[in-house]
Coordinates of C-alpha atoms and ligand atoms in Angstrom, one line a residue:
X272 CA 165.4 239.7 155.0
X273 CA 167.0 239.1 158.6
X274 CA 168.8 236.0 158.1
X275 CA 169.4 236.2 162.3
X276 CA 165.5 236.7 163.0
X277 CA 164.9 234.4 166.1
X278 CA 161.9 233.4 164.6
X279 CA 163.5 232.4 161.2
X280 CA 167.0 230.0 163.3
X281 CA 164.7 228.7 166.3
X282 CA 162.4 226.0 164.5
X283 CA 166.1 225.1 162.4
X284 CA 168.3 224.5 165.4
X285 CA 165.0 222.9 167.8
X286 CA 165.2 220.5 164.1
X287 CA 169.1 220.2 163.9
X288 CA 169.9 219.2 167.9
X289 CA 167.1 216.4 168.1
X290 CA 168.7 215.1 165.2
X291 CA 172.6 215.6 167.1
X292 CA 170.6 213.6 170.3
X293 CA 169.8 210.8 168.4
X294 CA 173.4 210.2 166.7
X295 CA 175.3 210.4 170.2
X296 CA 173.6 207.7 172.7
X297 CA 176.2 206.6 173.6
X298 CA 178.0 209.7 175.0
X299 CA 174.7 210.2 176.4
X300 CA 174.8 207.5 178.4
X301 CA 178.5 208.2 179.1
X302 CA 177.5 211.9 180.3
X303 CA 174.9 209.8 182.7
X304 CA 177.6 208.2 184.1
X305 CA 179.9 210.8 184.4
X306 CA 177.5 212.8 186.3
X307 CA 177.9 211.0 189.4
X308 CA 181.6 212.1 189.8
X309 CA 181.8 214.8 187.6
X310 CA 179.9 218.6 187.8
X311 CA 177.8 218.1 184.4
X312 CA 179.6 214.9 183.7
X313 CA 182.8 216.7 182.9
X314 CA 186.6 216.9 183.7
X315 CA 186.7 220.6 183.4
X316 CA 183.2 222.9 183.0
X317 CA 184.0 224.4 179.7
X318 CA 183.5 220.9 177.8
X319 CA 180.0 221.0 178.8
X320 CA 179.6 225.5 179.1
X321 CA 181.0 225.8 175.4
X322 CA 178.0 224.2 174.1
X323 CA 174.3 224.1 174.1
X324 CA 174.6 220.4 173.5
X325 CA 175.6 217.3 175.4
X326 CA 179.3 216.9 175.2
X327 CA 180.6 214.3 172.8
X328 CA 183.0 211.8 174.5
X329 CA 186.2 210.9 172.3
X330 CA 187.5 208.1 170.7
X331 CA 190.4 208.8 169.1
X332 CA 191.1 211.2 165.8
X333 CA 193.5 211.3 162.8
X334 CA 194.7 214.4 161.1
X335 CA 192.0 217.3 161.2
X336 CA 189.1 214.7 162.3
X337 CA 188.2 213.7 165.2
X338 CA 186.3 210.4 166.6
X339 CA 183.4 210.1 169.1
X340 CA 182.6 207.0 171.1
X341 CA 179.3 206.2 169.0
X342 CA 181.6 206.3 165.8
X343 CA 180.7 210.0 164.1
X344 CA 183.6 211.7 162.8
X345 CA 183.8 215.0 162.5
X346 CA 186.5 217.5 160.8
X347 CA 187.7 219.7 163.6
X348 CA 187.5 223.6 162.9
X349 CA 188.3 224.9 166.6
X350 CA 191.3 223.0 167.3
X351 CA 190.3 222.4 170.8
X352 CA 190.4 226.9 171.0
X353 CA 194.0 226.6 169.1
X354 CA 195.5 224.5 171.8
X355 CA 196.0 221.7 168.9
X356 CA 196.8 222.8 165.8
X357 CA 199.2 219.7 165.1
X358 CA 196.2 217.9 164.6
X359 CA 195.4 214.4 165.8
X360 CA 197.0 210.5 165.8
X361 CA 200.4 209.8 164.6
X362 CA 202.1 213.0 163.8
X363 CA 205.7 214.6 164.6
X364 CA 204.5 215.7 168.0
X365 CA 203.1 212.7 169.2
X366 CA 206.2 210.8 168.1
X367 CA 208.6 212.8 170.3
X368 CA 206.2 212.7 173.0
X369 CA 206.4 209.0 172.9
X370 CA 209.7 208.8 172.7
X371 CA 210.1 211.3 175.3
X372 CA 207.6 209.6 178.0
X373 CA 209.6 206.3 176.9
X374 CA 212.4 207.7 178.8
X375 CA 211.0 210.4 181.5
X376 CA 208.5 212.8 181.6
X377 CA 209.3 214.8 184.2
X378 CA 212.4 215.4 186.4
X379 CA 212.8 218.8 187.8
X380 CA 216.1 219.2 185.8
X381 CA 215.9 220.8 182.0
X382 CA 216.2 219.1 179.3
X383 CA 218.4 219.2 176.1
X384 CA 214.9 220.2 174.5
X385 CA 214.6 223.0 176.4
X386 CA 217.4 224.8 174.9
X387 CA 216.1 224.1 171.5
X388 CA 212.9 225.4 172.1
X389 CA 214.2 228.8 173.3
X390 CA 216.6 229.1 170.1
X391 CA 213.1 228.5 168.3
X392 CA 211.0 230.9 169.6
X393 CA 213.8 234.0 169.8
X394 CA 214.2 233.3 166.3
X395 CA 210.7 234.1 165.5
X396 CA 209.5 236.1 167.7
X397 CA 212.7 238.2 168.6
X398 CA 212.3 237.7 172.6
X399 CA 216.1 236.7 173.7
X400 CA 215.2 235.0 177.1
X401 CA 212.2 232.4 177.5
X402 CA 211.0 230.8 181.1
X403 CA 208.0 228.1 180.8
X404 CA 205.0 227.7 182.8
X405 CA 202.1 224.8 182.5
X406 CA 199.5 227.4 181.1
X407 CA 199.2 230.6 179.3
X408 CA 197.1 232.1 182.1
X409 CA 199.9 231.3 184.5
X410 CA 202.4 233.1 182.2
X411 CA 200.2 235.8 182.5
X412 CA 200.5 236.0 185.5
X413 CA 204.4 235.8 186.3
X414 CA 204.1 238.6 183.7
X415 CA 202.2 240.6 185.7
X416 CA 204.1 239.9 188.8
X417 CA 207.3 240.1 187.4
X418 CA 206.2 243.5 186.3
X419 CA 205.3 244.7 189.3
X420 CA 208.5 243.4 190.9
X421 CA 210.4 245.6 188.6
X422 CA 208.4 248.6 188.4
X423 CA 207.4 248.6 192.3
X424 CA 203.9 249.7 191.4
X425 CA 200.6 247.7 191.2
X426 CA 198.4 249.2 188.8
X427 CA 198.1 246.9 185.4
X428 CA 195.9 247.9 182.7
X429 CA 194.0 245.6 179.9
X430 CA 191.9 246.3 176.6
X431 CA 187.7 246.0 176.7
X432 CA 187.4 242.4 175.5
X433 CA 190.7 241.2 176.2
X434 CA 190.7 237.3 177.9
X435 CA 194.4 236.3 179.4
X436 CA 193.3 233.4 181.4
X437 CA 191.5 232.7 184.7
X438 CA 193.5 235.2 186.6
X439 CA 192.2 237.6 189.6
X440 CA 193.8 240.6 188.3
X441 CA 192.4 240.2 184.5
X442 CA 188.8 238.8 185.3
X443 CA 188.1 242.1 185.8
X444 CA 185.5 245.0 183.7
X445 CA 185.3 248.3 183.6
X446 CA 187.1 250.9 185.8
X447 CA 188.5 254.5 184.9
X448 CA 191.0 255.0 182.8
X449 CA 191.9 258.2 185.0
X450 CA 192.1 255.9 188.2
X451 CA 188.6 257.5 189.8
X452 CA 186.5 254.2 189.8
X453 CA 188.2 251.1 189.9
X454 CA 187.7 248.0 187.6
X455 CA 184.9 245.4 189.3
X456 CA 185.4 241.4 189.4
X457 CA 183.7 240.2 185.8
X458 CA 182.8 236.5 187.4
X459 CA 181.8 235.2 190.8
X460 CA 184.4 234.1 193.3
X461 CA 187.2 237.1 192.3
X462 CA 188.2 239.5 195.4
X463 CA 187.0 243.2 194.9
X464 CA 190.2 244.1 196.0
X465 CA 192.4 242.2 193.4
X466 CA 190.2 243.9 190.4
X467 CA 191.0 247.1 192.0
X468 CA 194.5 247.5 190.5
X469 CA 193.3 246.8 187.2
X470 CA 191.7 249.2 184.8
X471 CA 190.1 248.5 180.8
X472 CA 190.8 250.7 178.0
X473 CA 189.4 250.6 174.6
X474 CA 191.3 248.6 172.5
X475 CA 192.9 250.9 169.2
X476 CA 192.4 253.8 171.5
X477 CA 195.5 255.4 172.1
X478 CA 194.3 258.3 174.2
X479 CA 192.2 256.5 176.0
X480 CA 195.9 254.4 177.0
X481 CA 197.7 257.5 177.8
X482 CA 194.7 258.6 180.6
X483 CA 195.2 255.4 182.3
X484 CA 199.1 256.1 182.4
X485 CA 198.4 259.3 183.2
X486 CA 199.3 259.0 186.8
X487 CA 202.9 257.5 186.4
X488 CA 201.5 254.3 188.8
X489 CA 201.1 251.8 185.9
X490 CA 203.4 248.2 186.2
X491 CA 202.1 246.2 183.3
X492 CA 200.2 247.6 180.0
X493 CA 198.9 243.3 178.8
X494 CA 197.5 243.1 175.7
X495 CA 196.7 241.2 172.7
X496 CA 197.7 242.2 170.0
X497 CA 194.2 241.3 168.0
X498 CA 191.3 240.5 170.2
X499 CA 190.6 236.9 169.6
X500 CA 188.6 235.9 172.3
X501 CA 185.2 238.3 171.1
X502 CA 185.8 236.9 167.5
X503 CA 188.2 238.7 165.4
X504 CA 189.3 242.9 166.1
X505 CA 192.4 243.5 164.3
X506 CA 194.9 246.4 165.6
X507 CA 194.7 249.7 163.6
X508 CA 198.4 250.8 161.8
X509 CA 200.3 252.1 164.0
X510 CA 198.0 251.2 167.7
X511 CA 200.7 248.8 168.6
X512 CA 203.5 250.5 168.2
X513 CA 202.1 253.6 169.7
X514 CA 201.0 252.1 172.7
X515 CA 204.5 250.7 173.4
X516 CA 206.0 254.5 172.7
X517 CA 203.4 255.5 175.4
X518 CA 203.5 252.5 177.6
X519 CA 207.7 253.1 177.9
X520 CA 207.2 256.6 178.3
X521 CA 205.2 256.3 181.5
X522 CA 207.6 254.1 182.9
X523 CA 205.6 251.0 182.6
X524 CA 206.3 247.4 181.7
X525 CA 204.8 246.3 177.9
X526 CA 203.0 242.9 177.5
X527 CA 202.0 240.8 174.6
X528 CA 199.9 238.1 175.0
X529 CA 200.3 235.9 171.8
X530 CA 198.8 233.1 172.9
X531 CA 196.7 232.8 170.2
X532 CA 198.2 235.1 167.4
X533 CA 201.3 232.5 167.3
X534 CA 198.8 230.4 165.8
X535 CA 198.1 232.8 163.1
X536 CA 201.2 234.0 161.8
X537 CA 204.6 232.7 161.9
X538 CA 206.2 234.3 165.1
X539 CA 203.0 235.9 166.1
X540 CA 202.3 239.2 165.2
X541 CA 205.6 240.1 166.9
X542 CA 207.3 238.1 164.5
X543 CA 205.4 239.3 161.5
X544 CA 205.3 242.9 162.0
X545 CA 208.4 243.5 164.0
X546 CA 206.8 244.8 167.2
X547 CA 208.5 245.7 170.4
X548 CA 207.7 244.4 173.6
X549 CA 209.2 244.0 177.2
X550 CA 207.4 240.5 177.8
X551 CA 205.6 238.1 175.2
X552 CA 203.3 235.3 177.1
X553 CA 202.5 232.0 175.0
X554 CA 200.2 229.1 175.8
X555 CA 198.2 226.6 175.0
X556 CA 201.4 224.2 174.0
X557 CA 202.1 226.5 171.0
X558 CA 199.6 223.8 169.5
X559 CA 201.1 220.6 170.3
X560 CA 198.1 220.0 172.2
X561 CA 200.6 219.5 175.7
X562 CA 200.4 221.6 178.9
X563 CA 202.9 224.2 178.3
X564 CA 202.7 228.4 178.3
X565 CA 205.7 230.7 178.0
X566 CA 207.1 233.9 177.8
X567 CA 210.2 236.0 176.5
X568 CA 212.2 238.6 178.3
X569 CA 213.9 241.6 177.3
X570 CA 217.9 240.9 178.9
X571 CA 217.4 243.4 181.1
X572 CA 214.0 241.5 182.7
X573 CA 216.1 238.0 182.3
X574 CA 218.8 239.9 184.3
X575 CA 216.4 241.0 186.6
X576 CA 214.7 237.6 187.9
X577 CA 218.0 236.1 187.7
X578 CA 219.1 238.4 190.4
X579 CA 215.9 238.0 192.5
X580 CA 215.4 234.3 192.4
X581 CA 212.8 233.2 195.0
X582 CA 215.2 230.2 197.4
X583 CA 214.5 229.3 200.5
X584 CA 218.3 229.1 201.3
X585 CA 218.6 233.0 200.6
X586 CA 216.9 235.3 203.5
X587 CA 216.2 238.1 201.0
X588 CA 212.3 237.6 199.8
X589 CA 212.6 237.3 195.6
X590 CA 210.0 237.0 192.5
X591 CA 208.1 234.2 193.7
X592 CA 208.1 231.8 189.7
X593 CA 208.0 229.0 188.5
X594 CA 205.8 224.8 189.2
X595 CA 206.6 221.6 190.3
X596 CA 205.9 220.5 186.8
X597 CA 206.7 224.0 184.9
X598 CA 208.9 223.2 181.6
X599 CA 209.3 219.6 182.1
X600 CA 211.0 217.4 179.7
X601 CA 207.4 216.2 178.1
X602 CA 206.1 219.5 177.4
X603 CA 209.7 220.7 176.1
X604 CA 209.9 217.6 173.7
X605 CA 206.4 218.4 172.0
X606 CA 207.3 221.5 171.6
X607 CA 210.2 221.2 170.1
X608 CA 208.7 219.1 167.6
X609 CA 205.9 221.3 167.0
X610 CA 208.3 224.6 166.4
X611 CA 211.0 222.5 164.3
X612 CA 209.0 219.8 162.6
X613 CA 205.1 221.7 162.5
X614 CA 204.5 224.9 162.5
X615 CA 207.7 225.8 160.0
X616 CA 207.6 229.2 157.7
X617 CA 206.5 226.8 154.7
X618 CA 203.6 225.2 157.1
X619 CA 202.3 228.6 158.2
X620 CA 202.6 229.8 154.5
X621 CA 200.0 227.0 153.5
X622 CA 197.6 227.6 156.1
X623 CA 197.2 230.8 155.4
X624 CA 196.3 230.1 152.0
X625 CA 194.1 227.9 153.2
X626 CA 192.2 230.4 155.7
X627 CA 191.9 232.5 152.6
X628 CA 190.3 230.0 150.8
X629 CA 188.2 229.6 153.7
X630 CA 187.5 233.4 153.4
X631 CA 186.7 233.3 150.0
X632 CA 184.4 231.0 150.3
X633 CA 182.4 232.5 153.0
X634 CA 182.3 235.6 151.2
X635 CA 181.3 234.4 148.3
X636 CA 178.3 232.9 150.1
X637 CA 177.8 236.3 151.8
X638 CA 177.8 237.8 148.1
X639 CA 175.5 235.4 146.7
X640 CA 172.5 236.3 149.8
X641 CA 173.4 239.8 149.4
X642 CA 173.6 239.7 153.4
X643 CA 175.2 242.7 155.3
X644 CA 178.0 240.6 156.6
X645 CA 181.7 239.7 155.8
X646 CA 184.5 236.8 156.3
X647 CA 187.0 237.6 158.9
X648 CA 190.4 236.6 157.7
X649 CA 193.6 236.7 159.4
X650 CA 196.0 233.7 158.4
X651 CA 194.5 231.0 158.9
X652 CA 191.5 232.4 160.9
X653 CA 188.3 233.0 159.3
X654 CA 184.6 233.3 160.5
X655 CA 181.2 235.3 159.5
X656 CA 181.5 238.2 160.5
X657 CA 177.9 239.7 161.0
X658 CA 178.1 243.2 160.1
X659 CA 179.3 245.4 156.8
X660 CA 182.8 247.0 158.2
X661 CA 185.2 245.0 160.1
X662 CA 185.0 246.1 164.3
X663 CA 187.6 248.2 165.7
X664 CA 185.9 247.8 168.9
X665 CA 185.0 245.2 171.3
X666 CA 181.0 246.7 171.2
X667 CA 181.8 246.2 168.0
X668 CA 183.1 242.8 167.5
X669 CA 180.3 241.4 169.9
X670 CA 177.6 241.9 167.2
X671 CA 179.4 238.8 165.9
X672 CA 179.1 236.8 168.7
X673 CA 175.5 235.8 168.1
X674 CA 174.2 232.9 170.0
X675 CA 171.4 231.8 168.3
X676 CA 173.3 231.8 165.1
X677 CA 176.2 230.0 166.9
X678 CA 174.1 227.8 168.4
X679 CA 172.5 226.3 165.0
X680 CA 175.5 226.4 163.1
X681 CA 177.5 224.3 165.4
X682 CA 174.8 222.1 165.7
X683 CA 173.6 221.8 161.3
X684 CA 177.5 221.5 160.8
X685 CA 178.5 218.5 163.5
X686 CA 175.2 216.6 161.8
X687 CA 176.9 217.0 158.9
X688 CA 180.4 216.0 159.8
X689 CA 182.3 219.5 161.1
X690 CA 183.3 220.5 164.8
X691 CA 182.6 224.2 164.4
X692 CA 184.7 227.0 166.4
X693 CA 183.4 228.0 169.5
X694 CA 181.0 230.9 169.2
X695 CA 183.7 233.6 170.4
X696 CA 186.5 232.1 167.8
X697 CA 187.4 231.0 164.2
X698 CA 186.8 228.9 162.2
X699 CA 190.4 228.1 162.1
X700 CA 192.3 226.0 160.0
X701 CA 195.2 223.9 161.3
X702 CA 198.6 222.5 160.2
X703 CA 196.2 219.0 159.7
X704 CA 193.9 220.4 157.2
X705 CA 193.3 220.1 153.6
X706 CA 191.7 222.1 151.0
X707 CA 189.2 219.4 150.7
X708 CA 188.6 219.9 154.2
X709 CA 187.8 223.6 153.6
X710 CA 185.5 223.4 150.8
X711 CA 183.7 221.1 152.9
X712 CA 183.2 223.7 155.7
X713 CA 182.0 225.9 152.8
X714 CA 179.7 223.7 151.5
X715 CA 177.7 222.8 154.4
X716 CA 177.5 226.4 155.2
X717 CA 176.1 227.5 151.9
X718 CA 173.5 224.8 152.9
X719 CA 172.9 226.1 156.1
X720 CA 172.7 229.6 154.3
X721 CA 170.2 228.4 152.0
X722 CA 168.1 226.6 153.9
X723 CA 167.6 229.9 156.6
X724 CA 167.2 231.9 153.8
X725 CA 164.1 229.8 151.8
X726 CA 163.0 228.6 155.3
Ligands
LIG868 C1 194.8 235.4 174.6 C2 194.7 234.3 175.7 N1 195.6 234.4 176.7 C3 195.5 233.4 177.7 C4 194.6 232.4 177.6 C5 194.6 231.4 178.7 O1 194.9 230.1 178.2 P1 194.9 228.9 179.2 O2 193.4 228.7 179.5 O3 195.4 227.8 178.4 O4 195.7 229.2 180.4 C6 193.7 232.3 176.6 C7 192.7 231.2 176.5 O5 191.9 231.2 175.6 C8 193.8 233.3 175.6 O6 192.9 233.3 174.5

């Protein structure tokens, strides 16, 4: 029995989204609305591009759930892509943002909260020196310039299914490893010419590294340290710490991009397994849900961009960092709460239990179909994944990221009261969740299960 037969999900999900149409007029109407100033009726496209449905316009939320404007609640398991795991209303983040905005939000001087924040995140993650950007994808790319700056060389290289942001350099596939075909934009709009210095390798491929630095003309090796944005691939013992060995060798710069992975372990992988790198980029508010990326320095790259500041007052050209709003005092107080108050060694212990749980239960319901598939489980990640071994590869890892499957899930589970992750992600449980919460997610998939597998 192929529980992912076309034929078997279509007549299910043509059932489930006429039934998510009708509980959502009025964000239909809103969407109406909205389309005459907005492309698709939204602020920004992915609201709209995540999903094969209308988008729901909020009301308001509390804890893990979340409120539309025609009243459904629903229990949110994608924590807007991990960009708020606090959860939502009256919490410890939203408290010192208040109190925060109550006295200035943004001044072009730090604040007293950035200092904390910094003592936070070396004590995690182990990264000594910390600079603050409004995005991850912008810390990415200070990474990659600051790299570059340091190295004098242009070449960065990236993993086959990586995603570090809308950047030029990184929206870019394929290219080889050896340097004889360069990588190729992977969207519309990106400049054949900034792809060029970019190649892919295969992620837990350390040979396939060492070609690519074979030449001695790499800056940046940027990575993540699991794949997370092609559901779940997990680094092999030993691939991490092997490519850095390699990476330093070859007289290249080391990236990690945690930007999700902090969200999954206490200090990241960095934090839980000890890893060495030369920069570590963070994003996505560390989940307080507030503009805000990062990234820690080794001293001698904090030594580095202090000496080649970018001023107009000083004729010498420098490392050209930094925003208007960059590490303002609202982002800073949000996540200062969310490091000291949130996401503590206690908080991270208990979600983690709970994505096991999670885990548990979605194998259990794997067990009981006798289906080829497993749960992912990292932390508090989880998710089907749709094949017998866990991917090492992105090829892989894609057989889990299955549209039509997505597509009917998401839509059986928000009729039924739960905001599933988007199709390349979790589920993921947050710092807001409860066990009930969990064995609700469970439940309605065992449904879902069921009622693919009788028809
Ligand atoms: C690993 C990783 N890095 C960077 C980014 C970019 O984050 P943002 O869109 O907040 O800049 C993402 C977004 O999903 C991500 O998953």
């Amino acid at each position: 029995m192929d529980l992912l037969d076309k034929e078997r999900l279509a007549p299910l999900y043509a059932r489930e989204l006429a039934r998510f149409h009708a509980r959502i007029p009025k964000s239909m109407a809103a969407r109406e609305v909205a389309r005459r100033f907005m492309p698709d009726g939204v602020p920004m496209s992915w609201m709209s591009a995540f999903f094969s449905h209308p988008p729901v316009f909020v009301d308001g939320g509390e804890g893990s759930v979340f409120r539309d404007i025609d009243g459904n609640e629903f229990v949110d398991f994608n924590l807007a892509d991990l960009s708020n795991t606090v959860g939502y209303g009256k919490n410890a983040v939203s408290r010192a943002l208040a109190d925060c905005a109550a006295r200035g939000i943004q001044y072009l001087q730090p604040s007293m909260d950035a200092i904390n924040v910094s003592a936070a995140l070396a004590a995690r993650t182990g990264m000594p020196f910390w600079q603050y950007t409004g995005t991850a994808s912008a810390a990415n790319i200070e990474a990659i310039r600051i790299a570059r700056a340091y190295t004098r060389r242009d070449k960065v290289v990236l993993f086959t299914g990586k995603y570090h942001g809308h950047i030029d350099t990184t929206l870019a596939k394929g290219g080889s490893p050896e340097g004889n075909e360069p990588a190729r934009p992977s969207s519309m709009g990106v400049s054949a010419r900034a792809t060029a210095d970019a190649v892919n390798v295969a992620f837990n491929d350390l040979d396939h590294l060492k070609a690519a630095l074979g030449k001695g003309d790499v800056a940046l090796v940027l990575i993540e340290p699991a794949l997370t944005n092609c559901s779940l691939v997990l680094p092999d013992p030993g691939f991490l710490e092997g490519a850095f060995e390699l990476t330093s060798a070859a007289g290249a710069l080391f990236a990690l991009d945690e930007t999700h992975t902090l969200q999954m372990a206490y200090g990241g992988l960095i934090g839980e397994r000890g890893l060495k790198a030369d920069i570590l980029t963070l994003g996505k508010g560390f989940g307080a849900g507030v503009s805000l990326g990062a990234y820690g320095l080794t001293p001698k790259l904090a030594r580095f961009i202090d000496q080649h500041q970018d001023s107009d007052t000083v004729p010498e050209p420098g490392i050209a960092l930094g925003g208007t709003t960059y590490g303002n005092a609202l982002s800073m107080a949000g996540a200062r709460a969310m490091l000291d108050e949130v996401a503590t060694p206690e908080a991270h212990t208990r979600i983690a239990k709970l994505g096991a749980r999670l885990a548990d239960g979605l194998d259990a319901i794997i067990a009981k179909y006798d289906l080829p598939w497993r749960a992912f489980r990292y932390g508090p990640r989880s998710g089907f994944c749709l094949t017998p071994s866990l991917p090492r590869t992105y090829v892989q890892a894609l057989r889990s990221v299955h549209a039509d499957f997505y597509n009917l899930r998401h839509t059986y589970l928000a009729n039924r009261g739960i905001w599933d992750a988007i199709v390349s992600a979790g589920p993921q449980v947050s710092f807001a969740h409860t066990e009930q919460d969990v064995d609700c997610y469970i439940e309605v998939c065992a449904e879902l299960i069921d009622e693919i597998a009788t028809g």
